[in-house]
């Protein structure tokens, strides 16, 4: 994931369901491949359920095989495994890690541990002060919106407001995440570098991804 301020094109980012387990991966991988083929997908945020490191590394490798083929970055999230997420990502061949609602101290620690240009992303921050602290910790992107682990969605108006505020002021790229397809037109116009799509959108079929891509093209014209 690169800073697209040098390129006016907003790109897509995909998010998997929370707490993804091995048994859920088989039907998800074909949908992921189709989604990446249907739009300009920059990255996938892989949100895994906690498990032993060997299991997690195996899951990351399977997903990386799809994203790498399609030229999309893979960042790994696994709540409950924050201290070892760097090792899981590196051994699995991922491009970086993602943390939700992280403290600034943890972000700074992971920034030091991530080498070779690996990505550090953050999300789940719902106030401006926390967002600015995360930015100062050296993250590569900040995600606004996206479903909570319990499946609830944040207020779409609040997500739109925070994404537009950040995109206008700060250099660190942001992802404006649509929890439902109805959120896409508004978020496409925020100026965010990336438009995020929750799994219910992109797993519905490549046509949904094509509609999101069309919304971005319309907002840019």
Short mmCIF file of C-alpha atoms in Angstrom, two decimals:
data_model
loop_
_atom_site.label_atom_id
_atom_site.label_comp_id
_atom_site.label_asym_id
_atom_site.label_seq_id
_atom_site.Cartn_x
_atom_site.Cartn_y
_atom_site.Cartn_z
CA UNK A 1 0.00 0.00 0.00
CA UNK A 2 1.54 3.26 -1.10
CA UNK A 3 0.60 6.88 -0.51
CA UNK A 4 -1.56 7.74 -3.47
CA UNK A 5 -1.23 11.48 -2.96
CA UNK A 6 1.23 11.25 -5.85
CA UNK A 7 -1.48 9.42 -7.79
CA UNK A 8 -5.03 10.81 -7.65
CA UNK A 9 -6.61 7.39 -8.11
CA UNK A 10 -8.30 6.03 -4.99
CA UNK A 11 -7.80 2.28 -4.76
CA UNK A 12 -9.78 -0.48 -3.08
CA UNK A 13 -8.90 -2.39 0.07
CA UNK A 14 -10.74 -5.53 1.16
CA UNK A 15 -11.42 -6.68 4.72
CA UNK A 16 -12.14 -10.28 5.73
CA UNK A 17 -14.62 -11.22 8.44
CA UNK A 18 -13.36 -10.91 12.00
CA UNK A 19 -11.93 -13.98 13.74
CA UNK A 20 -11.45 -15.90 10.52
CA UNK A 21 -10.68 -19.59 11.07
CA UNK A 22 -9.24 -22.33 8.88
CA UNK A 23 -12.64 -23.83 8.10
CA UNK A 24 -13.86 -20.53 6.65
CA UNK A 25 -10.97 -20.08 4.27
CA UNK A 26 -11.87 -22.53 1.50
CA UNK A 27 -14.98 -20.66 0.29
CA UNK A 28 -13.35 -17.28 0.87
CA UNK A 29 -10.29 -17.72 -1.35
CA UNK A 30 -12.18 -18.02 -4.68
CA UNK A 31 -14.24 -14.94 -3.74
CA UNK A 32 -11.05 -13.08 -2.90
CA UNK A 33 -9.48 -13.97 -6.22
CA UNK A 34 -12.60 -12.85 -8.10
CA UNK A 35 -12.77 -9.58 -6.16
CA UNK A 36 -9.13 -8.77 -6.88
CA UNK A 37 -9.72 -9.45 -10.56
CA UNK A 38 -12.79 -7.20 -10.67
CA UNK A 39 -11.24 -3.99 -9.34
CA UNK A 40 -8.07 -2.11 -8.52
CA UNK A 41 -7.44 -3.81 -5.19
CA UNK A 42 -4.44 -2.49 -3.31
CA UNK A 43 -4.62 -4.63 -0.19
CA UNK A 44 -6.42 -7.17 1.96
CA UNK A 45 -6.73 -6.89 5.74
CA UNK A 46 -6.81 -10.49 6.99
CA UNK A 47 -8.51 -10.61 10.41
CA UNK A 48 -7.70 -13.97 11.99
CA UNK A 49 -8.98 -15.72 15.10
CA UNK A 50 -6.29 -16.40 17.69
CA UNK A 51 -4.61 -19.78 17.27
CA UNK A 52 -1.14 -21.28 17.63
CA UNK A 53 1.52 -19.63 15.54
CA UNK A 54 2.01 -22.58 13.20
CA UNK A 55 -1.69 -22.61 12.30
CA UNK A 56 -1.76 -18.87 11.74
CA UNK A 57 1.33 -18.94 9.55
CA UNK A 58 -0.25 -21.65 7.42
CA UNK A 59 -3.41 -19.57 6.94
CA UNK A 60 -1.42 -16.48 6.03
CA UNK A 61 0.55 -18.43 3.43
CA UNK A 62 -2.63 -19.65 1.76
CA UNK A 63 -4.08 -16.16 1.53
CA UNK A 64 -0.76 -14.64 0.45
CA UNK A 65 -0.68 -16.96 -2.54
CA UNK A 66 -3.87 -15.28 -3.82
CA UNK A 67 -3.00 -11.68 -3.00
CA UNK A 68 0.53 -11.92 -4.37
CA UNK A 69 -0.76 -13.31 -7.65
CA UNK A 70 -3.08 -10.31 -7.96
CA UNK A 71 -0.54 -7.70 -6.85
CA UNK A 72 -2.37 -6.79 -3.62
CA UNK A 73 -0.61 -6.27 -0.30
CA UNK A 74 -1.57 -8.53 2.60
CA UNK A 75 -1.70 -7.17 6.16
CA UNK A 76 -2.56 -9.45 9.07
CA UNK A 77 -4.63 -8.71 12.16
CA UNK A 78 -5.11 -11.12 15.06
CA UNK A 79 -6.51 -9.61 18.28
CA UNK A 80 -5.07 -11.37 21.27
CA UNK A 81 -1.79 -12.04 19.49
CA UNK A 82 -0.52 -8.49 19.17
CA UNK A 83 2.92 -9.18 20.63
CA UNK A 84 3.69 -11.96 18.14
CA UNK A 85 1.83 -10.71 15.08
CA UNK A 86 5.07 -9.54 13.46
CA UNK A 87 6.47 -13.07 13.51
CA UNK A 88 3.26 -14.54 12.07
CA UNK A 89 3.19 -11.99 9.27
CA UNK A 90 6.86 -12.42 8.40
CA UNK A 91 6.82 -16.22 8.44
CA UNK A 92 3.60 -16.30 6.42
CA UNK A 93 4.95 -13.99 3.73
CA UNK A 94 2.56 -11.13 4.49
CA UNK A 95 3.41 -7.52 3.75
CA UNK A 96 2.63 -6.18 7.20
CA UNK A 97 0.33 -6.08 10.21
CA UNK A 98 -2.84 -4.29 11.24
CA UNK A 99 -3.99 -3.49 14.78
CA UNK A 100 -7.39 -2.28 15.94
CA UNK A 101 -7.61 0.22 18.78
CA UNK A 102 -3.88 0.03 19.54
CA UNK A 103 -2.06 2.16 22.04
CA UNK A 104 0.59 4.52 20.74
CA UNK A 105 3.32 2.71 22.72
CA UNK A 106 2.52 -0.62 21.05
CA UNK A 107 2.52 1.00 17.62
CA UNK A 108 5.92 2.54 18.25
CA UNK A 109 7.28 -0.84 19.39
CA UNK A 110 5.95 -2.60 16.29
CA UNK A 111 7.28 0.17 14.08
CA UNK A 112 10.75 -0.62 15.39
CA UNK A 113 10.29 -4.35 14.85
CA UNK A 114 8.90 -4.20 11.33
CA UNK A 115 11.77 -4.27 8.88
CA UNK A 116 12.28 -4.32 5.11
CA UNK A 117 9.48 -1.87 4.42
CA UNK A 118 6.75 -3.98 6.00
CA UNK A 119 3.45 -2.19 6.54
CA UNK A 120 2.04 -1.08 9.90
CA UNK A 121 -1.64 -0.15 9.86
CA UNK A 122 -4.18 0.78 12.52
CA UNK A 123 -7.94 1.06 12.76
CA UNK A 124 -10.85 1.10 15.17
CA UNK A 125 -9.97 4.58 16.45
CA UNK A 126 -13.05 6.75 16.79
CA UNK A 127 -11.72 10.06 18.05
CA UNK A 128 -9.40 12.63 16.53
CA UNK A 129 -6.90 12.62 19.37
CA UNK A 130 -6.35 8.86 19.15
CA UNK A 131 -6.05 9.07 15.37
CA UNK A 132 -3.37 11.75 15.61
CA UNK A 133 -1.45 9.75 18.22
CA UNK A 134 -1.47 6.74 15.91
CA UNK A 135 -0.23 8.88 13.04
CA UNK A 136 2.62 10.21 15.15
CA UNK A 137 3.65 6.63 16.03
CA UNK A 138 4.72 6.02 12.43
CA UNK A 139 1.87 3.99 10.94
CA UNK A 140 1.62 3.58 7.17
CA UNK A 141 -2.15 3.97 7.05
CA UNK A 142 -5.15 4.57 9.31
CA UNK A 143 -8.51 2.88 8.70
CA UNK A 144 -11.76 4.59 9.61
CA UNK A 145 -14.91 2.49 9.91
CA UNK A 146 -15.38 -1.22 9.41
CA UNK A 147 -17.51 -3.64 11.36
CA UNK A 148 -16.87 -4.26 15.03
CA UNK A 149 -15.97 -7.84 16.02
CA UNK A 150 -19.57 -8.39 17.18
CA UNK A 151 -20.86 -7.55 13.70
CA UNK A 152 -22.26 -4.13 14.55
CA UNK A 153 -21.48 -1.24 12.23
CA UNK A 154 -20.29 2.20 13.32
CA UNK A 155 -22.31 5.28 12.49
CA UNK A 156 -21.75 5.86 8.72
CA UNK A 157 -21.92 9.65 9.12
CA UNK A 158 -19.15 9.55 11.73
CA UNK A 159 -16.94 7.37 9.53
CA UNK A 160 -17.44 9.73 6.60
CA UNK A 161 -16.64 12.79 8.73
CA UNK A 162 -13.43 11.33 10.20
CA UNK A 163 -12.17 10.02 6.87
CA UNK A 164 -12.77 13.36 5.12
CA UNK A 165 -11.10 15.26 7.98
CA UNK A 166 -8.02 13.04 7.93
CA UNK A 167 -7.69 12.96 4.14
CA UNK A 168 -7.79 16.74 3.95
CA UNK A 169 -5.18 17.45 6.62
CA UNK A 170 -2.75 14.58 7.06
CA UNK A 171 -0.11 12.99 4.83
CA UNK A 172 -0.50 9.47 6.22
CA UNK A 173 -2.90 7.59 3.91
CA UNK A 174 -6.28 6.49 5.21
CA UNK A 175 -8.84 3.82 4.36
CA UNK A 176 -12.49 4.84 4.47
CA UNK A 177 -14.27 1.54 5.11
CA UNK A 178 -17.79 0.83 3.84
CA UNK A 179 -19.68 -1.60 6.07
CA UNK A 180 -22.48 -1.83 3.49
CA UNK A 181 -22.70 -1.08 -0.21
CA UNK A 182 -24.95 1.91 0.50
CA UNK A 183 -22.00 3.61 2.25
CA UNK A 184 -19.78 3.53 -0.83
CA UNK A 185 -20.91 6.66 -2.76
CA UNK A 186 -20.35 8.98 0.18
CA UNK A 187 -17.01 7.49 1.18
CA UNK A 188 -15.80 7.57 -2.43
CA UNK A 189 -15.94 11.35 -2.26
CA UNK A 190 -13.95 11.83 0.94
CA UNK A 191 -10.56 12.06 -0.75
CA UNK A 192 -9.31 9.01 1.16
CA UNK A 193 -6.48 7.17 -0.56
CA UNK A 194 -8.28 3.84 -0.17
CA UNK A 195 -11.91 2.74 -0.11
CA UNK A 196 -12.32 -0.29 2.13
CA UNK A 197 -14.96 -2.94 1.48
CA UNK A 198 -16.22 -5.20 4.25
CA UNK A 199 -16.46 -8.88 3.36
CA UNK A 200 -20.26 -8.86 2.91
CA UNK A 201 -19.74 -6.51 -0.05
CA UNK A 202 -16.92 -8.19 -1.96
CA UNK A 203 -17.97 -11.78 -1.26
CA UNK A 204 -21.37 -11.01 -2.82
CA UNK A 205 -19.70 -11.26 -6.21
CA UNK A 206 -17.37 -9.39 -8.53
CA UNK A 207 -20.26 -7.17 -9.68
CA UNK A 208 -20.27 -5.50 -6.26
CA UNK A 209 -16.56 -4.73 -6.61
CA UNK A 210 -17.16 -3.39 -10.10
CA UNK A 211 -19.86 -1.06 -8.72
CA UNK A 212 -17.46 0.19 -6.06
CA UNK A 213 -14.83 0.82 -8.72
CA UNK A 214 -17.40 2.72 -10.78
CA UNK A 215 -18.31 4.85 -7.76
CA UNK A 216 -14.65 5.81 -7.36
CA UNK A 217 -14.42 6.71 -11.02
CA UNK A 218 -17.52 8.85 -10.72
CA UNK A 219 -16.19 10.66 -7.65
CA UNK A 220 -12.89 11.40 -9.43
CA UNK A 221 -14.50 12.80 -12.57
#
